[in-house]
Structure formats: structure tokens, C-alpha cells
Tab-separated table of C-alpha atoms and ligand atoms in Angstrom:
chain	number	residue	atom	x	y	z
A	1	MET	CA	13.033	-6.293	11.294
A	2	ASP	CA	16.691	-5.524	10.557
A	3	GLN	CA	17.626	-2.455	12.667
A	4	SER	CA	19.912	-0.989	9.992
A	5	LEU	CA	17.002	-1.068	7.527
A	6	THR	CA	14.672	0.571	10.038
A	7	ASP	CA	17.273	3.294	10.692
A	8	GLU	CA	17.814	3.861	6.967
A	9	LEU	CA	14.082	4.109	6.270
A	10	GLU	CA	13.519	6.421	9.215
A	11	ALA	CA	16.235	8.742	7.906
A	12	ALA	CA	14.917	8.599	4.325
A	13	ILE	CA	11.226	9.317	5.040
A	14	ARG	CA	10.454	13.009	5.497
A	15	ALA	CA	7.909	14.146	8.089
A	16	ILE	CA	5.890	17.208	7.091
A	17	PRO	CA	3.885	18.552	10.034
A	18	ASP	CA	0.386	19.969	9.544
A	19	TYR	CA	-0.092	18.557	6.023
A	20	PRO	CA	-2.666	18.224	4.521
A	21	LYS	CA	-4.244	19.842	7.568
A	22	PRO	CA	-3.291	20.972	11.061
A	23	GLY	CA	-2.408	18.129	13.432
A	24	ILE	CA	-1.508	15.557	10.722
A	25	VAL	CA	2.136	14.589	10.212
A	26	PHE	CA	2.467	13.638	6.552
A	27	ARG	CA	4.989	10.815	6.035
A	28	ASP	CA	6.489	11.758	2.682
A	29	ILE	CA	8.105	8.839	0.811
A	30	SER	CA	9.272	11.010	-2.103
A	31	THR	CA	12.580	11.422	-0.242
A	32	LEU	CA	12.793	7.630	0.129
A	33	LEU	CA	12.119	7.111	-3.597
A	34	GLN	CA	14.876	9.525	-4.628
A	35	ASN	CA	17.389	7.709	-2.377
A	36	ALA	CA	18.494	4.805	-4.606
A	37	ARG	CA	19.817	2.607	-1.804
A	38	ALA	CA	16.870	3.123	0.555
A	39	PHE	CA	14.353	2.574	-2.283
A	40	ARG	CA	16.128	-0.647	-3.291
A	41	ARG	CA	16.300	-1.924	0.298
A	42	ALA	CA	12.638	-1.122	0.985
A	43	CYS	CA	11.514	-2.998	-2.146
A	44	ASP	CA	13.805	-5.959	-1.399
A	45	ALA	CA	12.445	-6.200	2.158
A	46	LEU	CA	8.829	-5.999	1.007
A	47	VAL	CA	9.350	-8.617	-1.710
A	48	HIS	CA	11.329	-11.087	0.387
A	49	PRO	CA	8.519	-13.286	1.869
A	50	TYR	CA	6.733	-13.613	-1.477
A	51	ILE	CA	9.584	-14.880	-3.649
A	52	GLY	CA	8.776	-18.248	-5.182
A	53	ILE	CA	5.176	-18.510	-3.946
A	54	GLY	CA	3.708	-18.121	-7.423
A	55	LEU	CA	2.047	-14.740	-7.106
A	56	ASP	CA	-0.012	-13.858	-10.164
A	57	GLN	CA	-0.511	-10.127	-9.661
A	58	VAL	CA	0.575	-7.214	-7.526
A	59	ALA	CA	-2.281	-4.737	-6.973
A	60	GLY	CA	-1.198	-1.165	-6.189
A	61	ILE	CA	-3.356	1.583	-4.711
A	62	GLU	CA	-3.216	4.979	-6.487
A	63	ALA	CA	-0.876	6.767	-6.440
A	64	ARG	CA	2.144	5.866	-4.326
A	65	GLY	CA	1.154	2.184	-4.388
A	66	PHE	CA	1.763	2.295	-8.162
A	67	ILE	CA	5.426	3.228	-7.730
A	68	LEU	CA	6.198	0.612	-5.088
A	69	GLY	CA	3.866	-1.964	-6.618
A	70	GLY	CA	5.446	-1.644	-10.071
A	71	ALA	CA	8.933	-2.196	-8.658
A	72	ILE	CA	7.722	-5.141	-6.558
A	73	ALA	CA	5.884	-6.749	-9.488
A	74	HIS	CA	9.035	-6.484	-11.584
A	75	GLN	CA	11.098	-8.177	-8.887
A	76	LEU	CA	8.533	-10.961	-8.421
A	77	THR	CA	7.968	-11.395	-12.170
A	78	SER	CA	4.237	-10.946	-11.638
A	79	GLY	CA	1.691	-8.733	-13.335
A	80	PHE	CA	0.565	-5.370	-11.969
A	81	VAL	CA	-3.036	-4.238	-11.486
A	82	PRO	CA	-3.886	-0.605	-10.684
A	83	ILE	CA	-6.607	0.207	-8.163
A	84	ARG	CA	-7.645	3.708	-9.183
A	85	LYS	CA	-9.670	6.632	-8.002
A	86	LYS	CA	-13.132	6.896	-9.533
A	87	GLY	CA	-13.383	7.868	-13.185
A	88	LYS	CA	-9.822	7.112	-14.336
A	89	LEU	CA	-10.108	3.629	-15.888
A	90	PRO	CA	-11.321	3.331	-19.485
A	91	GLY	CA	-12.684	-0.242	-19.528
A	92	LYS	CA	-15.462	-2.159	-17.793
A	93	LYS	CA	-15.033	-1.626	-14.055
A	94	VAL	CA	-15.980	-2.828	-10.591
A	95	SER	CA	-16.097	-0.213	-7.859
A	96	ILE	CA	-16.433	0.125	-4.111
A	97	ALA	CA	-17.330	3.096	-1.918
A	98	TYR	CA	-15.325	3.698	1.253
A	99	SER	CA	-15.336	6.209	4.067
A	100	LEU	CA	-12.824	9.000	4.403
A	101	GLU	CA	-12.543	11.301	7.372
A	102	TYR	CA	-15.029	13.644	5.709
A	103	GLY	CA	-17.489	11.914	3.392
A	104	VAL	CA	-17.021	8.961	1.060
A	105	ASP	CA	-14.953	8.147	-2.009
A	106	GLU	CA	-14.866	5.340	-4.560
A	107	MET	CA	-12.077	3.191	-5.959
A	108	GLU	CA	-12.208	1.105	-9.134
A	109	MET	CA	-10.526	-1.802	-10.934
A	110	HIS	CA	-11.006	-3.239	-14.382
A	111	SER	CA	-13.374	-6.175	-13.973
A	112	ASP	CA	-11.200	-8.372	-16.232
A	113	ALA	CA	-7.939	-7.464	-14.452
A	114	LEU	CA	-7.784	-10.782	-12.603
A	115	ASN	CA	-8.792	-14.394	-13.089
A	116	PRO	CA	-10.731	-16.048	-10.256
A	117	GLY	CA	-8.274	-17.609	-7.791
A	118	ASP	CA	-5.343	-15.416	-8.828
A	119	LYS	CA	-2.873	-14.952	-5.974
A	120	VAL	CA	-2.571	-11.213	-5.373
A	121	LEU	CA	-0.314	-9.068	-3.183
A	122	LEU	CA	-1.775	-5.670	-2.259
A	123	VAL	CA	0.717	-2.766	-2.000
A	124	ASP	CA	0.538	0.808	-0.712
A	125	ASP	CA	3.015	3.181	0.915
A	126	LEU	CA	1.288	3.575	4.284
A	127	ILE	CA	-1.515	2.118	6.377
A	128	ALA	CA	-3.256	4.473	8.777
A	129	THR	CA	-6.909	3.707	9.681
A	130	GLY	CA	-6.886	0.899	7.107
A	131	GLY	CA	-10.032	2.178	5.393
A	132	THR	CA	-8.360	2.462	1.987
A	133	ALA	CA	-6.721	-0.966	2.134
A	134	GLU	CA	-9.888	-2.568	3.519
A	135	ALA	CA	-11.863	-1.320	0.509
A	136	ALA	CA	-9.130	-2.547	-1.849
A	137	VAL	CA	-9.133	-6.028	-0.253
A	138	LYS	CA	-12.927	-6.222	-0.562
A	139	LEU	CA	-12.794	-5.143	-4.206
A	140	LEU	CA	-10.129	-7.754	-4.987
A	141	LYS	CA	-12.062	-10.479	-3.174
A	142	ASP	CA	-15.292	-9.464	-4.949
A	143	ILE	CA	-13.732	-10.328	-8.290
A	144	GLY	CA	-12.423	-13.637	-6.953
A	145	ALA	CA	-8.822	-12.847	-6.001
A	146	ASP	CA	-6.937	-14.811	-3.385
A	147	VAL	CA	-5.404	-11.877	-1.463
A	148	VAL	CA	-2.251	-13.495	-0.128
A	149	ALA	CA	-1.029	-10.477	1.866
A	150	ALA	CA	-1.019	-6.682	2.063
A	151	CYS	CA	2.273	-4.831	2.442
A	152	PHE	CA	3.181	-1.248	3.245
A	153	VAL	CA	6.402	0.594	3.958
A	154	ILE	CA	4.858	2.519	6.890
A	155	ASP	CA	2.424	1.571	9.648
A	156	LEU	CA	0.774	4.139	11.924
A	157	PRO	CA	-0.168	1.562	14.601
A	158	ASP	CA	-2.107	4.000	16.791
A	159	LEU	CA	-4.766	4.165	14.061
A	160	GLY	CA	-5.426	0.405	14.038
A	161	GLY	CA	-5.384	-0.296	10.298
A	162	ARG	CA	-3.405	-3.509	10.555
A	163	ARG	CA	-6.066	-5.179	12.707
A	164	LYS	CA	-8.784	-4.174	10.234
A	165	ILE	CA	-6.999	-5.949	7.370
A	166	GLU	CA	-6.032	-8.980	9.436
A	167	ALA	CA	-9.714	-9.317	10.436
A	168	LEU	CA	-10.414	-9.918	6.735
A	169	GLY	CA	-8.022	-12.884	6.850
A	170	VAL	CA	-5.207	-11.048	5.055
A	171	PRO	CA	-1.740	-10.990	6.686
A	172	VAL	CA	-0.109	-7.551	6.861
A	173	ARG	CA	3.588	-6.773	6.451
A	174	THR	CA	5.089	-3.352	7.205
A	175	LEU	CA	8.691	-2.135	7.476
A	176	ILE	CA	8.580	0.792	9.893
A	177	GLU	CA	6.169	2.220	12.453
A	178	PHE	CA	5.629	5.843	13.451
A	179	GLU	CA	3.647	6.811	16.529
A	180	GLY	CA	0.697	9.162	16.259
A	181	ASP	CA	-1.197	10.142	13.147
B	1	AMP	P1	-6.068	4.958	5.631
B	1	AMP	O1	-7.187	4.631	4.694
B	1	AMP	O2	-6.506	5.803	6.797
B	1	AMP	O3	-5.306	3.724	6.075
B	1	AMP	O4	-5.042	5.888	4.836
B	1	AMP	C1	-4.113	5.318	3.967
B	1	AMP	C2	-3.952	6.114	2.705
B	1	AMP	O5	-3.854	7.515	2.967
B	1	AMP	C3	-2.666	5.720	2.017
B	1	AMP	O6	-2.897	5.678	0.609
B	1	AMP	C4	-1.667	6.791	2.404
B	1	AMP	O7	-0.826	7.128	1.332
B	1	AMP	C5	-2.517	7.993	2.849
B	1	AMP	N1	-2.130	8.509	4.167
B	1	AMP	C6	-2.887	8.467	5.305
B	1	AMP	N2	-2.262	9.060	6.341
B	1	AMP	C7	-1.074	9.494	5.861
B	1	AMP	C8	0.067	10.177	6.463
B	1	AMP	N3	0.094	10.518	7.755
B	1	AMP	N4	1.136	10.432	5.673
B	1	AMP	C9	1.136	10.067	4.358
B	1	AMP	N5	0.117	9.437	3.743
B	1	AMP	C10	-0.982	9.145	4.481
């Protein structure tokens, strides 16, 4: 990865200690999004490997994956599909339960959001344990998507999420790593 990009992203992402609970360092991309140059460079770097491969859809995970995913879909001239928290989508849905640190949650997609075989790029801001992205990949595959890759601005490598997604046969691309959780 280009060192000047890594430096710019590191400077643009704010670390908020002990949020949402003691011991967690929250990696806040709102400061990256409000920095026009850093936002542009992050999107360009994420998009780069997928230009010209005929992607059909970008799927973004609620909520920060919507912001990045929308910008990426625009740049790739592909469609955008939201993967939402339970109870938000109005149409016929498919859903999947996944584990959080305490308890379980569910995410949903419209069942007619994709055609079987559609090439899809999954987008979120950050991969930690990979539980969220793993559920999203399974949901996409369940409705017949060809999940070409998953991309994230931030990787927390100590939490092992990348390996979880790669074990599903989906390549992972990230722009910057932070140690710890
Ligand atoms: P995980 O399922 O553990 O990979 O968590 C990934 C999801 O939780 C992503 O949607 C992230 O936005 C959010 N997330 C997890 N850990 C953090 C963190 N340290 N800072 C910011 N967002 C996080």
C-alpha cells in the first residue's frame, strides 16, 4: 500500500478510547469522511482493483458501509444494495442471524435485490472479528451472488476477521491496519 495514503488515512481517522465501552478504541471514520481529499483517496484506492471487471452490484453494510459503498458504486457504475439491520426494509426479505459479543442480531436484504450470478463487491468501514461481514457474505451467497471481494478501509488484524472471510473463498482488501481492538 502507498505509504502516503496510509499516513493520510491514519491522520484522518479519529481514535476514541473507551467507546462504546471501556477497553474498546473506536475508529471513527466521520473525520475521514469530512476530509474531502482523504475521502476521495480512500474511495479511489478501494475501487482500483475492481475497475473494468464488470461488477453488477456493490453491497454495503448498515450504516457506514452505505456511505462508502454508495461512493464506490458510483465510481464503478454499478448498482448499490443495502444490507440492513432487522426490521428496516419494506419488501420481501431474506435474513440471517449472527453473533455479537453479547447475544445475537439479524441482518436483512431484499430477496429480489440481486440476480443469481451477479458479481458483488461487499463494503464496510472496518473489519474486526469478521462476524458482521461473514454473515453478509453468507446472505449474499444464499441468494446466489458471486461475491467477488470484500473491502474495508480499516482492518483490526489482531481480531482475525480477514481469515474468516477468506475461508469463505472471498478475497479481502483493506487500506490500513490498527493494532489491538
Ligand atoms: P466485526 O463483526 O467484529 O468484524 O465488527 C465489524 C462491525 O462493527 C463494522 O460494521 C464496524 O463498523 C463495527 N466496529 C467493530 N469494531 C469497531 C471499532 N473498534 N471501531 C469502529 N467500528 C467498529
